[in-house]
Every structure is written in C-alpha cells, then in structure tokens.
C-alpha cells in the first residue's frame, strides 16, 4: 500500500467516524425529546471524549440541525423540532405492510441510495428510509432534488413483494396519488401532474422517483422515493421559487410524522387495491385530481414533442394524448401544461 493511499484511507475513516458519531448523537437526542442530555453521559455512552461530542454537535449545527447546547446541562434538540418519525415508528399504521421497519438518517447522500444499500443488506418489504437532509437528493433523469434539513419529508419505501416490471408506471402514479390523498386528509387541495408531480395552486409541492431492478415478469425490488416540501427553505434557489411551493405556504403544516404516516397508509391501501383489482379503480381516483385533463398539453418525449388533448390514462398508467394523427399512449416524458 502506498503512503498516499493509506493517508487517504485514514482521512476517509476519520471522516466516516465523525459522521457516524454525529448520527448517533442525533439519534440519542431524538430519543429524549425536550430534555438535555449531558455531554459526559453522551461521551460515556459512545466511548468517546466530551470534545468528540462537542465536535459532533458542532457538525450537526453547522449542517442546519436544531441542536441546542446549554452550559452545565448538555445538549438537546430544539423544542419545536418536528421529527419525521417517532422513536417507535408511526401511529396509525397498524396492519399496514409499509413502515414497520425504518431508518432515519440526519444526513445521507440520497434516501434512494440508502434504501438500495439496505435492500442489499436484507431490508424487509415495506421498509422506509428517511433523512433530515440529503446531500445528493435526486429527481428523474439525473436531475437534482433540493433537500435541506428541517424543511421537508425525504423518504424512500422499499418494495420487494408481488410486483412486475410492468407495474412501475402504475407505482409511480400510486405514489403521487398517495401523497395527494394524504394532503387532502389535512385539508389541502392538491392536483396531480403526470407522471409524478403533486401540485398546490399550480406549483410543485412533491415529487416521486421510482427506481428498481427486475426482469420482465418479476421485480426484485422497487424503491419509491417521495420528496414533499413542508416548509419553504430559505436557501431555496430563486429559480425554484417560481415553480415550487411548500405546505407552509398554504396554511400551518401538520407534524411531519403525521404526514409520513398518512402517505404510507394511503400507499399501503393503494398497493393492496392494485394487487386485487389492477390499475382500473385507481385510474379514476388519479384522474379526478389531474390538472389539465381534457385540455391541450405538450409532452417532451425521447422521440420528440407531442402536442394534443390530454385524454386520460391507459390500463398501465401511460398518458393518453389525442393528437391530430390519432391517440398516442406515452410511457415517459415531461408534460408542459
Ligand atoms: C422528481 O423528479 O420530482 C422526483 C423527486 C424525488 C425526491 C425524493 S426525496 C426522497 C428520495 N431520495 C431522493 O434522492 N429522491 C427521492 P423530477 O420530476 O425530475 O423533478 C426534478 C425537478 O424538480 C428539478 O429539476 C427542479 O426543477 C425541481 N426541484 C428540485 N428540488 C425541488 C424541491 N425541493 N421542490 C420542488 N421542486 C424541486
């Protein structure tokens, strides 16, 4: 091994250890809501120095986490901290397949990646990965998903049972529908834009990203990524402000763990309905929320731009557009309203 290489590895290992300690510190504070935990108790618990705890706390604060430090008392998460999941998971998911197992990271590259890593490591069907912040959150086709801490619900659901590759389109629509139905339960009036945007007053409040691996008649796994803006980040890029919104712009948002539970519970119901009866009944529920149904739209596809009347969805969830040349079923593309 060359000295250079081992120096790099050493740096890498130190960095990883610091990140992990910050993760564990966050988890410990999360498990003790409202109360200060002393630096020495934390140091003893993790077998590190109080200085290491101090540095880990700094790391969390610099990354935007609401960690408070008080002289002689220790550390805690700020009183108003709104966790996306409780220490024991979610209420209201009794009997659901989704959400029984979960992992919540203060910071991760992408919950999609963390979900994939967990799948490789034996994650059960329905396992959920959440993060307070994503450093490389992504949208479709390599686009970026802005995911600062404290502002949204960044969540990935791992599905391993009972799906085929052909179900992926429907899955994407079901996830958007689940978000819309969950928001309606809290009094919002969302609209759906094919294939996977959830809008409030014409601006994007949530997006869905489906990734997976499989063969024609079998899906080994799918990861349903859901990003929902709860509060509008101050650091939101100006160009996003014109197209994106957050729940808080439309009334005081519910606690994030309630939003997560409502989304998971709706998705759970939809997956069951889909297995039993296919996409048919879900299509109607999707279409009544669709923005621009019956109106002229343009769709950018790999094969060029298609313009026509938005006529509905086919049995697999493809977009139906009535063009001058006849009815077209579109599997993937970008809709311009
Ligand atoms: C999506 O892609 O809408 C899918 C977003 C999925 C995000 C979740 S978060 C949890 C999980 N982990 C991940 O890494 N991803 C998933 P798409 O339709 O390609 O939209 C991406 C576009 O939306 C970007 O190009 C921006 O224009 C815009 N955008 C980026 N961040 C946004 C945000 N926070 N809110 C609204 N729009 C955003």
GROMACS .gro file of C-alpha atoms and ligand atoms in nm:
model
  375
    1UNK     CA    1   0.000   0.000   0.000
    2UNK     CA    2   0.147   0.339  -0.093
    3UNK     CA    3   0.167   0.606   0.181
    4UNK     CA    4  -0.062   0.828  -0.023
    5UNK     CA    5  -0.328   0.570  -0.041
    6UNK     CA    6  -0.325   0.487   0.328
    7UNK     CA    7  -0.330   0.857   0.417
    8UNK     CA    8  -0.643   0.894   0.209
    9UNK     CA    9  -0.799   0.592   0.367
   10UNK     CA   10  -0.715   0.722   0.708
   11UNK     CA   11  -0.879   1.058   0.635
   12UNK     CA   12  -1.178   0.880   0.495
   13UNK     CA   13  -1.213   0.663   0.803
   14UNK     CA   14  -1.186   0.959   1.038
   15UNK     CA   15  -1.447   1.148   0.845
   16UNK     CA   16  -1.680   0.848   0.843
   17UNK     CA   17  -1.637   0.802   1.218
   18UNK     CA   18  -1.719   1.168   1.279
   19UNK     CA   19  -2.027   1.146   1.062
   20UNK     CA   20  -2.136   0.833   1.242
   21UNK     CA   21  -2.087   0.990   1.585
   22UNK     CA   22  -2.297   1.287   1.471
   23UNK     CA   23  -2.563   1.037   1.355
   24UNK     CA   24  -2.559   0.860   1.689
   25UNK     CA   25  -2.568   1.187   1.880
   26UNK     CA   26  -2.870   1.295   1.679
   27UNK     CA   27  -3.045   0.963   1.743
   28UNK     CA   28  -2.974   0.990   2.116
   29UNK     CA   29  -3.120   1.342   2.131
   30UNK     CA   30  -3.419   1.234   1.924
   31UNK     CA   31  -3.493   0.961   2.176
   32UNK     CA   32  -3.501   1.214   2.463
   33UNK     CA   33  -3.742   1.481   2.340
   34UNK     CA   34  -3.729   1.813   2.520
   35UNK     CA   35  -3.464   1.710   2.772
   36UNK     CA   36  -3.096   1.799   2.791
   37UNK     CA   37  -2.854   1.508   2.782
   38UNK     CA   38  -2.521   1.584   2.943
   39UNK     CA   39  -2.204   1.580   2.738
   40UNK     CA   40  -2.036   1.345   2.981
   41UNK     CA   41  -2.326   1.098   2.972
   42UNK     CA   42  -2.312   1.101   2.590
   43UNK     CA   43  -1.933   1.064   2.593
   44UNK     CA   44  -1.959   0.765   2.827
   45UNK     CA   45  -2.236   0.606   2.624
   46UNK     CA   46  -2.042   0.627   2.297
   47UNK     CA   47  -1.699   0.562   2.446
   48UNK     CA   48  -1.555   0.891   2.318
   49UNK     CA   49  -1.430   1.215   2.476
   50UNK     CA   50  -1.654   1.509   2.560
   51UNK     CA   51  -1.460   1.704   2.299
   52UNK     CA   52  -1.565   1.449   2.037
   53UNK     CA   53  -1.928   1.503   2.142
   54UNK     CA   54  -1.874   1.880   2.122
   55UNK     CA   55  -1.738   1.844   1.768
   56UNK     CA   56  -2.019   1.611   1.663
   57UNK     CA   57  -2.273   1.865   1.795
   58UNK     CA   58  -2.098   2.142   1.602
   59UNK     CA   59  -2.114   1.929   1.293
   60UNK     CA   60  -2.489   1.889   1.331
   61UNK     CA   61  -2.541   2.260   1.399
   62UNK     CA   62  -2.332   2.361   1.100
   63UNK     CA   63  -2.538   2.129   0.885
   64UNK     CA   64  -2.851   2.313   0.999
   65UNK     CA   65  -2.983   2.076   1.265
   66UNK     CA   66  -3.160   2.239   1.559
   67UNK     CA   67  -2.924   2.115   1.831
   68UNK     CA   68  -2.907   2.335   2.139
   69UNK     CA   69  -2.620   2.339   2.384
   70UNK     CA   70  -2.657   2.479   2.737
   71UNK     CA   71  -2.381   2.530   2.987
   72UNK     CA   72  -2.372   2.253   3.252
   73UNK     CA   73  -2.685   2.091   3.112
   74UNK     CA   74  -2.574   1.942   2.785
   75UNK     CA   75  -2.746   1.901   2.451
   76UNK     CA   76  -3.097   1.868   2.320
   77UNK     CA   77  -3.298   1.911   2.004
   78UNK     CA   78  -3.476   2.247   1.996
   79UNK     CA   79  -3.823   2.241   2.147
   80UNK     CA   80  -4.010   2.293   1.822
   81UNK     CA   81  -3.823   2.016   1.640
   82UNK     CA   82  -4.066   1.824   1.424
   83UNK     CA   83  -3.931   1.472   1.364
   84UNK     CA   84  -4.049   1.280   1.053
   85UNK     CA   85  -4.082   0.963   1.258
   86UNK     CA   86  -4.120   0.884   1.628
   87UNK     CA   87  -3.873   0.665   1.818
   88UNK     CA   88  -4.100   0.364   1.764
   89UNK     CA   89  -4.225   0.444   1.418
   90UNK     CA   90  -4.564   0.581   1.319
   91UNK     CA   91  -4.908   0.572   1.471
   92UNK     CA   92  -5.200   0.468   1.253
   93UNK     CA   93  -5.008   0.210   1.051
   94UNK     CA   94  -5.127  -0.093   1.245
   95UNK     CA   95  -5.184  -0.376   0.999
   96UNK     CA   96  -5.001  -0.199   0.716
   97UNK     CA   97  -4.723  -0.367   0.521
   98UNK     CA   98  -4.533  -0.041   0.491
   99UNK     CA   99  -4.340   0.135   0.763
  100UNK     CA  100  -4.282  -0.148   1.006
  101UNK     CA  101  -3.909  -0.116   0.964
  102UNK     CA  102  -3.746   0.223   0.919
  103UNK     CA  103  -3.417   0.403   0.930
  104UNK     CA  104  -3.387   0.774   0.986
  105UNK     CA  105  -3.060   0.943   0.899
  106UNK     CA  106  -2.981   1.301   0.995
  107UNK     CA  107  -2.788   1.326   0.672
  108UNK     CA  108  -2.745   1.091   0.378
  109UNK     CA  109  -2.645   1.123   0.012
  110UNK     CA  110  -2.988   1.013  -0.107
  111UNK     CA  111  -3.251   0.807   0.073
  112UNK     CA  112  -3.277   0.615  -0.258
  113UNK     CA  113  -2.913   0.508  -0.220
  114UNK     CA  114  -2.955   0.430   0.149
  115UNK     CA  115  -3.262   0.220   0.060
  116UNK     CA  116  -3.063   0.033  -0.205
  117UNK     CA  117  -2.782  -0.033   0.043
  118UNK     CA  118  -3.034  -0.157   0.298
  119UNK     CA  119  -3.202  -0.379   0.037
  120UNK     CA  120  -2.862  -0.537  -0.038
  121UNK     CA  121  -2.832  -0.587   0.334
  122UNK     CA  122  -3.169  -0.760   0.372
  123UNK     CA  123  -3.427  -0.483   0.421
  124UNK     CA  124  -3.778  -0.627   0.461
  125UNK     CA  125  -4.066  -0.542   0.225
  126UNK     CA  126  -4.213  -0.206   0.321
  127UNK     CA  127  -3.902  -0.076   0.494
  128UNK     CA  128  -3.872   0.304   0.492
  129UNK     CA  129  -3.565   0.525   0.481
  130UNK     CA  130  -3.589   0.889   0.586
  131UNK     CA  131  -3.334   1.164   0.606
  132UNK     CA  132  -3.339   1.508   0.759
  133UNK     CA  133  -3.111   1.625   0.481
  134UNK     CA  134  -2.990   1.481   0.151
  135UNK     CA  135  -2.660   1.594   0.008
  136UNK     CA  136  -2.731   1.436  -0.331
  137UNK     CA  137  -3.110   1.415  -0.344
  138UNK     CA  138  -3.218   1.337  -0.697
  139UNK     CA  139  -3.514   1.363  -0.928
  140UNK     CA  140  -3.572   1.176  -1.251
  141UNK     CA  141  -3.313   1.161  -1.528
  142UNK     CA  142  -3.029   1.275  -1.307
  143UNK     CA  143  -3.198   1.599  -1.201
  144UNK     CA  144  -3.131   1.741  -0.859
  145UNK     CA  145  -3.381   1.739  -0.572
  146UNK     CA  146  -3.312   2.018  -0.325
  147UNK     CA  147  -3.346   1.870   0.025
  148UNK     CA  148  -3.226   2.092   0.310
  149UNK     CA  149  -3.283   1.992   0.674
  150UNK     CA  150  -3.597   2.078   0.865
  151UNK     CA  151  -3.799   2.167   0.558
  152UNK     CA  152  -3.936   1.852   0.403
  153UNK     CA  153  -4.013   1.489   0.410
  154UNK     CA  154  -3.744   1.299   0.219
  155UNK     CA  155  -3.844   0.936   0.221
  156UNK     CA  156  -3.791   0.611   0.028
  157UNK     CA  157  -4.005   0.300   0.057
  158UNK     CA  158  -3.855  -0.040  -0.032
  159UNK     CA  159  -4.093  -0.283  -0.203
  160UNK     CA  160  -3.982  -0.638  -0.265
  161UNK     CA  161  -4.303  -0.839  -0.287
  162UNK     CA  162  -4.554  -0.908  -0.559
  163UNK     CA  163  -4.452  -0.664  -0.833
  164UNK     CA  164  -4.358  -0.695  -1.201
  165UNK     CA  165  -4.153  -0.459  -1.409
  166UNK     CA  166  -4.471  -0.357  -1.588
  167UNK     CA  167  -4.613  -0.228  -1.259
  168UNK     CA  168  -4.362   0.052  -1.238
  169UNK     CA  169  -4.576   0.310  -1.422
  170UNK     CA  170  -4.872   0.238  -1.200
  171UNK     CA  171  -4.649   0.251  -0.896
  172UNK     CA  172  -4.534   0.600  -0.985
  173UNK     CA  173  -4.894   0.716  -1.020
  174UNK     CA  174  -4.997   0.542  -0.699
  175UNK     CA  175  -4.722   0.718  -0.505
  176UNK     CA  176  -4.837   1.060  -0.631
  177UNK     CA  177  -5.196   0.967  -0.554
  178UNK     CA  178  -5.098   0.856  -0.204
  179UNK     CA  179  -4.934   1.194  -0.139
  180UNK     CA  180  -5.238   1.377  -0.277
  181UNK     CA  181  -5.482   1.175  -0.066
  182UNK     CA  182  -5.270   1.224   0.244
  183UNK     CA  183  -5.260   1.602   0.186
  184UNK     CA  184  -5.638   1.610   0.135
  185UNK     CA  185  -5.681   1.446   0.476
  186UNK     CA  186  -5.513   1.758   0.619
  187UNK     CA  187  -5.731   1.998   0.425
  188UNK     CA  188  -5.505   2.076   0.126
  189UNK     CA  189  -5.636   2.071  -0.231
  190UNK     CA  190  -5.360   1.912  -0.438
  191UNK     CA  191  -5.357   1.846  -0.810
  192UNK     CA  192  -5.166   1.572  -0.994
  193UNK     CA  193  -4.948   1.621  -1.297
  194UNK     CA  194  -4.842   1.312  -1.493
  195UNK     CA  195  -4.644   1.116  -1.417
  196UNK     CA  196  -4.547   1.209  -1.067
  197UNK     CA  197  -4.582   1.571  -0.959
  198UNK     CA  198  -4.810   1.684  -0.681
  199UNK     CA  199  -4.907   2.050  -0.717
  200UNK     CA  200  -5.061   2.308  -0.487
  201UNK     CA  201  -5.204   2.610  -0.666
  202UNK     CA  202  -5.008   2.515  -0.978
  203UNK     CA  203  -4.667   2.480  -0.809
  204UNK     CA  204  -4.482   2.161  -0.728
  205UNK     CA  205  -4.509   2.060  -0.363
  206UNK     CA  206  -4.398   1.696  -0.402
  207UNK     CA  207  -4.222   1.470  -0.650
  208UNK     CA  208  -4.191   1.095  -0.686
  209UNK     CA  209  -3.899   0.891  -0.815
  210UNK     CA  210  -3.929   0.517  -0.876
  211UNK     CA  211  -3.614   0.312  -0.910
  212UNK     CA  212  -3.572  -0.061  -0.914
  213UNK     CA  213  -3.434  -0.367  -1.072
  214UNK     CA  214  -3.602  -0.668  -1.225
  215UNK     CA  215  -3.679  -0.887  -1.520
  216UNK     CA  216  -3.982  -0.876  -1.743
  217UNK     CA  217  -4.214  -1.072  -1.518
  218UNK     CA  218  -4.051  -1.001  -1.188
  219UNK     CA  219  -3.930  -0.701  -0.998
  220UNK     CA  220  -3.657  -0.780  -0.746
  221UNK     CA  221  -3.717  -0.454  -0.572
  222UNK     CA  222  -3.855  -0.109  -0.627
  223UNK     CA  223  -3.768   0.199  -0.426
  224UNK     CA  224  -4.042   0.459  -0.415
  225UNK     CA  225  -3.881   0.794  -0.341
  226UNK     CA  226  -4.106   1.074  -0.220
  227UNK     CA  227  -3.998   1.430  -0.162
  228UNK     CA  228  -4.254   1.664  -0.004
  229UNK     CA  229  -4.180   2.028   0.078
  230UNK     CA  230  -4.325   2.110   0.417
  231UNK     CA  231  -4.160   2.448   0.479
  232UNK     CA  232  -4.002   2.654   0.208
  233UNK     CA  233  -3.628   2.656   0.264
  234UNK     CA  234  -3.466   2.997   0.292
  235UNK     CA  235  -3.183   2.855   0.087
  236UNK     CA  236  -3.417   2.758  -0.197
  237UNK     CA  237  -3.263   2.860  -0.529
  238UNK     CA  238  -3.455   3.157  -0.678
  239UNK     CA  239  -3.532   2.970  -1.000
  240UNK     CA  240  -3.713   2.706  -0.794
  241UNK     CA  241  -3.927   2.959  -0.609
  242UNK     CA  242  -4.127   3.025  -0.920
  243UNK     CA  243  -4.210   2.658  -0.977
  244UNK     CA  244  -4.202   2.507  -0.628
  245UNK     CA  245  -4.408   2.553  -0.315
  246UNK     CA  246  -4.434   2.408   0.035
  247UNK     CA  247  -4.728   2.315   0.257
  248UNK     CA  248  -4.650   2.607   0.490
  249UNK     CA  249  -4.737   2.849   0.208
  250UNK     CA  250  -5.091   2.711   0.216
  251UNK     CA  251  -5.157   2.701   0.590
  252UNK     CA  252  -4.981   2.570   0.901
  253UNK     CA  253  -4.839   2.228   0.812
  254UNK     CA  254  -4.919   1.919   1.018
  255UNK     CA  255  -4.636   1.742   1.203
  256UNK     CA  256  -4.409   1.562   0.959
  257UNK     CA  257  -4.456   1.225   1.126
  258UNK     CA  258  -4.832   1.253   1.069
  259UNK     CA  259  -4.776   1.340   0.704
  260UNK     CA  260  -4.543   1.043   0.664
  261UNK     CA  261  -4.792   0.810   0.835
  262UNK     CA  262  -5.078   0.934   0.616
  263UNK     CA  263  -4.873   0.888   0.296
  264UNK     CA  264  -4.757   0.540   0.393
  265UNK     CA  265  -5.105   0.437   0.492
  266UNK     CA  266  -5.252   0.564   0.162
  267UNK     CA  267  -4.979   0.392  -0.041
  268UNK     CA  268  -5.037   0.072   0.153
  269UNK     CA  269  -5.409   0.082   0.069
  270UNK     CA  270  -5.336   0.152  -0.295
  271UNK     CA  271  -5.090  -0.133  -0.330
  272UNK     CA  272  -5.349  -0.372  -0.191
  273UNK     CA  273  -5.618  -0.240  -0.423
  274UNK     CA  274  -5.378  -0.264  -0.717
  275UNK     CA  275  -5.291  -0.626  -0.641
  276UNK     CA  276  -5.656  -0.715  -0.609
  277UNK     CA  277  -5.808  -0.521  -0.899
  278UNK     CA  278  -5.528  -0.372  -1.106
  279UNK     CA  279  -5.496  -0.007  -1.202
  280UNK     CA  280  -5.860   0.043  -1.309
  281UNK     CA  281  -6.014   0.179  -0.987
  282UNK     CA  282  -5.701   0.379  -0.909
  283UNK     CA  283  -5.706   0.543  -1.251
  284UNK     CA  284  -6.035   0.718  -1.171
  285UNK     CA  285  -5.902   0.839  -0.839
  286UNK     CA  286  -5.593   0.972  -1.013
  287UNK     CA  287  -5.783   1.137  -1.296
  288UNK     CA  288  -6.025   1.331  -1.075
  289UNK     CA  289  -5.720   1.506  -0.932
  290UNK     CA  290  -5.543   1.552  -1.265
  291UNK     CA  291  -5.450   1.901  -1.373
  292UNK     CA  292  -5.539   1.989  -1.736
  293UNK     CA  293  -5.747   1.680  -1.813
  294UNK     CA  294  -5.929   1.740  -2.143
  295UNK     CA  295  -5.708   2.038  -2.224
  296UNK     CA  296  -5.428   2.086  -2.472
  297UNK     CA  297  -5.084   1.983  -2.341
  298UNK     CA  298  -4.739   1.932  -2.487
  299UNK     CA  299  -4.523   1.636  -2.389
  300UNK     CA  300  -4.148   1.625  -2.443
  301UNK     CA  301  -4.054   1.264  -2.508
  302UNK     CA  302  -3.733   1.091  -2.612
  303UNK     CA  303  -3.883   1.071  -2.960
  304UNK     CA  304  -3.977   1.442  -2.980
  305UNK     CA  305  -4.257   1.676  -2.878
  306UNK     CA  306  -4.616   1.553  -2.883
  307UNK     CA  307  -4.899   1.807  -2.873
  308UNK     CA  308  -5.263   1.721  -2.820
  309UNK     CA  309  -5.556   1.692  -2.584
  310UNK     CA  310  -5.489   1.518  -2.251
  311UNK     CA  311  -5.743   1.234  -2.289
  312UNK     CA  312  -5.666   1.019  -1.983
  313UNK     CA  313  -5.453   0.721  -1.882
  314UNK     CA  314  -5.444   0.369  -2.025
  315UNK     CA  315  -5.458   0.043  -1.826
  316UNK     CA  316  -5.088   0.061  -1.740
  317UNK     CA  317  -5.089   0.427  -1.642
  318UNK     CA  318  -4.948   0.557  -1.971
  319UNK     CA  319  -5.053   0.908  -2.068
  320UNK     CA  320  -5.314   0.924  -2.345
  321UNK     CA  321  -5.290   1.221  -2.578
  322UNK     CA  322  -5.528   1.279  -2.866
  323UNK     CA  323  -5.321   1.425  -3.145
  324UNK     CA  324  -5.407   1.525  -3.500
  325UNK     CA  325  -5.262   1.189  -3.606
  326UNK     CA  326  -5.466   0.985  -3.356
  327UNK     CA  327  -5.445   0.866  -2.997
  328UNK     CA  328  -5.093   0.827  -2.854
  329UNK     CA  329  -5.003   0.636  -2.535
  330UNK     CA  330  -4.690   0.786  -2.380
  331UNK     CA  331  -4.480   0.587  -2.132
  332UNK     CA  332  -4.235   0.855  -2.030
  333UNK     CA  333  -4.185   1.222  -2.086
  334UNK     CA  334  -4.225   1.572  -1.948
  335UNK     CA  335  -4.565   1.736  -1.960
  336UNK     CA  336  -4.582   2.110  -2.029
  337UNK     CA  337  -4.915   2.249  -1.922
  338LIG     C1  338  -3.899   1.441  -0.902
  338LIG     O1  339  -3.814   1.445  -1.009
  338LIG     O2  340  -3.990   1.515  -0.882
  338LIG     C2  341  -3.865   1.331  -0.802
  338LIG     C3  342  -3.821   1.386  -0.670
  338LIG     C4  343  -3.798   1.274  -0.571
  338LIG     C5  344  -3.729   1.324  -0.448
  338LIG     C6  345  -3.724   1.217  -0.342
  338LIG     S1  346  -3.671   1.277  -0.188
  338LIG     C7  347  -3.653   1.118  -0.127
  338LIG     C8  348  -3.593   1.037  -0.239
  338LIG     N1  349  -3.449   1.046  -0.238
  338LIG     C9  350  -3.402   1.106  -0.350
  338LIG     O3  351  -3.279   1.127  -0.375
  338LIG     N2  352  -3.505   1.140  -0.429
  338LIG    C10  353  -3.632   1.099  -0.372
  338LIG     P1  354  -3.835   1.538  -1.135
  338LIG     O4  355  -3.974   1.524  -1.186
  338LIG     O5  356  -3.722   1.504  -1.223
  338LIG     O6  357  -3.820   1.684  -1.080
  338LIG    C11  358  -3.693   1.740  -1.052
  338LIG    C12  359  -3.705   1.890  -1.071
  338LIG     O7  360  -3.785   1.946  -0.968
  338LIG    C13  361  -3.572   1.962  -1.061
  338LIG     O8  362  -3.509   1.968  -1.185
  338LIG    C14  363  -3.613   2.101  -1.012
  338LIG     O9  364  -3.659   2.181  -1.120
  338LIG    C15  365  -3.733   2.071  -0.926
  338LIG     N3  366  -3.700   2.061  -0.783
  338LIG    C16  367  -3.582   2.032  -0.724
  338LIG     N4  368  -3.595   2.029  -0.590
  338LIG    C17  369  -3.723   2.061  -0.564
  338LIG    C18  370  -3.798   2.074  -0.445
  338LIG     N5  371  -3.746   2.054  -0.323
  338LIG     N6  372  -3.929   2.108  -0.458
  338LIG    C19  373  -3.986   2.127  -0.578
  338LIG     N7  374  -3.921   2.115  -0.694
  338LIG    C20  375  -3.790   2.082  -0.688
   0.00000   0.00000   0.00000
